[in-house]
Short mmCIF file of C-alpha atoms in Angstrom, two decimals:
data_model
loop_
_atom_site.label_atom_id
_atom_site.label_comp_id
_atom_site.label_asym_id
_atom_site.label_seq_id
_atom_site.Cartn_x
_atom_site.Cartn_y
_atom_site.Cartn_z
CA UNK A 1 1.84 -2.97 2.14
CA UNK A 2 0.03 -0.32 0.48
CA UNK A 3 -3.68 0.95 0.88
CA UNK A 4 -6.86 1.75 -1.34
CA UNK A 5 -9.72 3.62 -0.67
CA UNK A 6 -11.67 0.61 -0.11
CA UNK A 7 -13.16 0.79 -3.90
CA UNK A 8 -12.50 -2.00 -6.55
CA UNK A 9 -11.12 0.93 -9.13
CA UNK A 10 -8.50 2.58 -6.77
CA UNK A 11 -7.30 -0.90 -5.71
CA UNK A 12 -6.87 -1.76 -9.52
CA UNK A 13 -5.40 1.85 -9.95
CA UNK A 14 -2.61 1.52 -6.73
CA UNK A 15 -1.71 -2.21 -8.25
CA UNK A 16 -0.98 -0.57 -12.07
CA UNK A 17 0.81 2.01 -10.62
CA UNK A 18 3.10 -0.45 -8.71
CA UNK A 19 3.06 -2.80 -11.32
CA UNK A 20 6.61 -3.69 -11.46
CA UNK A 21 5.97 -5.29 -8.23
CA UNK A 22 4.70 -8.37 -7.31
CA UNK A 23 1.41 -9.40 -5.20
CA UNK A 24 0.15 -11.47 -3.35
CA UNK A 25 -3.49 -11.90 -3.31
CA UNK A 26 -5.16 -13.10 0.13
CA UNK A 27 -9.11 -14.42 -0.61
CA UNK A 28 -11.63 -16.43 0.64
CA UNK A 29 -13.50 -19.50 0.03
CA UNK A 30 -15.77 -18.74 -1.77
CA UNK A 31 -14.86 -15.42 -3.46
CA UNK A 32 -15.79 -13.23 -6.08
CA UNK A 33 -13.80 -13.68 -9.34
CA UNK A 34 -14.21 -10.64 -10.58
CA UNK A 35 -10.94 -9.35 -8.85
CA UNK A 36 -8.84 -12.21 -10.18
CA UNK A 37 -9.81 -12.17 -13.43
CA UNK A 38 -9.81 -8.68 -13.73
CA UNK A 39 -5.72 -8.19 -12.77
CA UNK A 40 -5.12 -11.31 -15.18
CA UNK A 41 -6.81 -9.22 -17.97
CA UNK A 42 -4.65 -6.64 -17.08
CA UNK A 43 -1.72 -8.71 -16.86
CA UNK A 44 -0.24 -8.33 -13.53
CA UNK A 45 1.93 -10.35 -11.54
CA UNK A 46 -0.23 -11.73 -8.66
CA UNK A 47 0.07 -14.82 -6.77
CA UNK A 48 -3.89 -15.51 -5.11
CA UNK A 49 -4.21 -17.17 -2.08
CA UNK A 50 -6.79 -18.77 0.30
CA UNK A 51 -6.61 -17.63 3.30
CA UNK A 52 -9.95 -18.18 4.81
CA UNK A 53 -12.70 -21.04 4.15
CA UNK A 54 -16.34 -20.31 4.65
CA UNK A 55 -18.05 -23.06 6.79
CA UNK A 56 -21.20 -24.09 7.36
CA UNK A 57 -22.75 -23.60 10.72
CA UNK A 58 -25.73 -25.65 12.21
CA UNK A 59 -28.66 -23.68 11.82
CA UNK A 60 -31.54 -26.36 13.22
CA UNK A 61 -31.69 -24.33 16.94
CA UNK A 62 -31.48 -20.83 15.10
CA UNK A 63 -35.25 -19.31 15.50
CA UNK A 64 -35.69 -16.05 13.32
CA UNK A 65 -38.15 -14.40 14.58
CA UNK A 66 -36.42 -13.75 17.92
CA UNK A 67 -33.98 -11.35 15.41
CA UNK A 68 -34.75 -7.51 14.46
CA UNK A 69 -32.34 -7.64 11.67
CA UNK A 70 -30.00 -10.07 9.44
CA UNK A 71 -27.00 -9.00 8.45
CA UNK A 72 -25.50 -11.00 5.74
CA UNK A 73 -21.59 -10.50 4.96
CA UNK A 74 -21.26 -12.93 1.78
CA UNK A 75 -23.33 -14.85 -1.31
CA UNK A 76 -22.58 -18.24 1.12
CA UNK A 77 -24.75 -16.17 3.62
CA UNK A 78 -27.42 -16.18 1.19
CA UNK A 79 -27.25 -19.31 0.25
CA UNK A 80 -27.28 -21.17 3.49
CA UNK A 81 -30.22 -18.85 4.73
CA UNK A 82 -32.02 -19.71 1.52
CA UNK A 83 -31.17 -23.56 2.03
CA UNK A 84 -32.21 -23.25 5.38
CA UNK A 85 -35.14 -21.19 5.66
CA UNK A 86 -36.61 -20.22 2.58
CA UNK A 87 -37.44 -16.66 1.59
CA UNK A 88 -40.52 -15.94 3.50
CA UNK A 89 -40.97 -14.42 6.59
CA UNK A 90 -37.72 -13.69 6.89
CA UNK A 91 -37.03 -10.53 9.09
CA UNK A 92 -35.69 -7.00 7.60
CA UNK A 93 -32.03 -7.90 6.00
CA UNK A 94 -28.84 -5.75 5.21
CA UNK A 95 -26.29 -6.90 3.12
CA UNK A 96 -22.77 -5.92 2.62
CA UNK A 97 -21.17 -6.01 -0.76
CA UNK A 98 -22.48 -5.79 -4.55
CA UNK A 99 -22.30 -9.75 -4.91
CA UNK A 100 -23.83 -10.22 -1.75
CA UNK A 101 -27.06 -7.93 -2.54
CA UNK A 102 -27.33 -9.30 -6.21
CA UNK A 103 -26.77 -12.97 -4.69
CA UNK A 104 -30.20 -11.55 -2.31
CA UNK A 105 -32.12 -10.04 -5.11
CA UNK A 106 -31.96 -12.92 -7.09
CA UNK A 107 -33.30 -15.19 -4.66
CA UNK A 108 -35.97 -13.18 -4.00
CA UNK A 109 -35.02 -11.65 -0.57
CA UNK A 110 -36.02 -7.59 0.08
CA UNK A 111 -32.84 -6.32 1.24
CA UNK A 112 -33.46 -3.05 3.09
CA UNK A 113 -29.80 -2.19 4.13
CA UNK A 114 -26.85 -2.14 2.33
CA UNK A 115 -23.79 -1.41 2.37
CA UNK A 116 -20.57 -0.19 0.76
CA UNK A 117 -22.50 3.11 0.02
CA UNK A 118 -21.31 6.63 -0.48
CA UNK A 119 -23.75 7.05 2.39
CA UNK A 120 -22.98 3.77 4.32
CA UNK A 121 -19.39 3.16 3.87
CA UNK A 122 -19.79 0.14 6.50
CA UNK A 123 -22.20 -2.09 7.45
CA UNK A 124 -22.48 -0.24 10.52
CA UNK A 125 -23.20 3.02 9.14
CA UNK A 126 -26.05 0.61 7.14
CA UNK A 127 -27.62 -0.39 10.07
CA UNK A 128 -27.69 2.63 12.02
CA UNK A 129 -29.62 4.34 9.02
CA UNK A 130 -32.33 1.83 8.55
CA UNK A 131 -32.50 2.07 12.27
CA UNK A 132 -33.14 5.33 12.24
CA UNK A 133 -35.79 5.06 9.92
CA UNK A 134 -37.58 2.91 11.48
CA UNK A 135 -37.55 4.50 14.95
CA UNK A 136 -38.74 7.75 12.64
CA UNK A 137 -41.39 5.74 10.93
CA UNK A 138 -40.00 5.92 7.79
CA UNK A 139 -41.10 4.06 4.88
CA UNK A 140 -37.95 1.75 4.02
CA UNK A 141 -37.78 1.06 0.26
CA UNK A 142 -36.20 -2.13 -1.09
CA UNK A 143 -32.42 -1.86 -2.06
CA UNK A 144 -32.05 -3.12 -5.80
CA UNK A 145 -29.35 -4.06 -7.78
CA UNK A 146 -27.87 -1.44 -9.71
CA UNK A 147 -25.21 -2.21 -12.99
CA UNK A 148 -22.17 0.25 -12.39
CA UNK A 149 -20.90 0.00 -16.17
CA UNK A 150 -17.87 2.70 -14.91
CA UNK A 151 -16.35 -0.47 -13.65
CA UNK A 152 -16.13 -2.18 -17.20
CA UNK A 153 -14.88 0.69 -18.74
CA UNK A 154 -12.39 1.73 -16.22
CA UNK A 155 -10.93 -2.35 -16.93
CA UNK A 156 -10.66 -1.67 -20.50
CA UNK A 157 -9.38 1.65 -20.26
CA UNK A 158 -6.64 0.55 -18.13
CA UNK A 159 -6.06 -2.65 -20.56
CA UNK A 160 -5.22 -0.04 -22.99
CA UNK A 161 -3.02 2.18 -21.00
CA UNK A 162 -1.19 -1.04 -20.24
CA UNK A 163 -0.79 -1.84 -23.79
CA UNK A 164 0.44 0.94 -24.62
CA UNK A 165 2.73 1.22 -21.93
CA UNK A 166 4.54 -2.11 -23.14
CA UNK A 167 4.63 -1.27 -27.15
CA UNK A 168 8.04 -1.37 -27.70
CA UNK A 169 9.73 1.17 -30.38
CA UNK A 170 12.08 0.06 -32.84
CA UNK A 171 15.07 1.73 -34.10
CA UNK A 172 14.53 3.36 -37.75
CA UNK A 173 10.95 2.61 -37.52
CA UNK A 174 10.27 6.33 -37.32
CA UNK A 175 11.39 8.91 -39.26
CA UNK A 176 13.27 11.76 -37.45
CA UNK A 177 11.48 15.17 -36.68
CA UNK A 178 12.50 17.73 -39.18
#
């Protein structure tokens, strides 16, 4: 078992460096592609799994406005809460993850926490800023989706490490150093 900093390049970085291994790779239902797709780009030996279902809970006795804050972990959050109640009136939300908060922004909820952040690594952290904010009367800006193109360009920089990595040289295909 080995360990990233929590961030989608270093887990892509500690999988290429052990890439002579094999993986397994434990999702849920439903889950992001981007991490599958990205490590078959790549070319590396991992076996996905499902290892957790998202289910639908019964919402009909759930009453919003006795809640401060929502706290939404997943895109099925958003969906269900959108489904459910619409997109008005909805109290202050925080969101964890990028697909989450873009999965928020495009259905037209103000998300006013979020996290992974280098400020909020957890939701927790999240939270207990906002919070603090509002005690302090702060005015609380939106959170809006921001395009990290590092990501894409980290993926096709380590495509062409990889490729190079696995050219093979040929005997007498060189000339020898003089």
């Amino acid at each position: 078992i080995s360990f990233a900093d929590g961030s989608f390049t270093s887990l892509i970085e500690l999988i290429i460096k052990h890439k002579d291994e094999k993986f397994l790779l434990a999702l849920s239902e439903p889950h992001k592609p981007e991490l599958p797709e990205t490590l078959a780009k790549l070319k590396l030996p991992v076996d996905p799994v499902i290892l957790a279902r998202t289910v639908a809970a019964d919402l009909d006795d759930m009453h919003l406005e006795n809640y401060g804050l929502l706290a939404l972990y997943s895109p099925s959050d958003i969906k269900a809460l959108v489904e459910k109640f619409g997109t008005e009136n909805l109290p202050p939300v925080a969101v964890f993850g990028e697909g989450t908060l873009r999965a928020a922004v495009d259905a037209g909820i103000t998300v006013l926490a979020n996290a992974p952040t280098p400020e909020a690594p957890s939701m927790a952290k999240a939270v207990d800023i906002y919070l603090r904010k509002v005690e302090a009367g702060e005015e609380i800006e939106p959170v809006s989706v921001v395009t990290d193109t590092r990501k894409e360009e980290f993926i096709r920089n380590q495509q062409n490490k990889l490729a190079k990595k696995s050219r093979v040289r040929r005997p007498g295909t060189s000339e020898p150093r003089k």
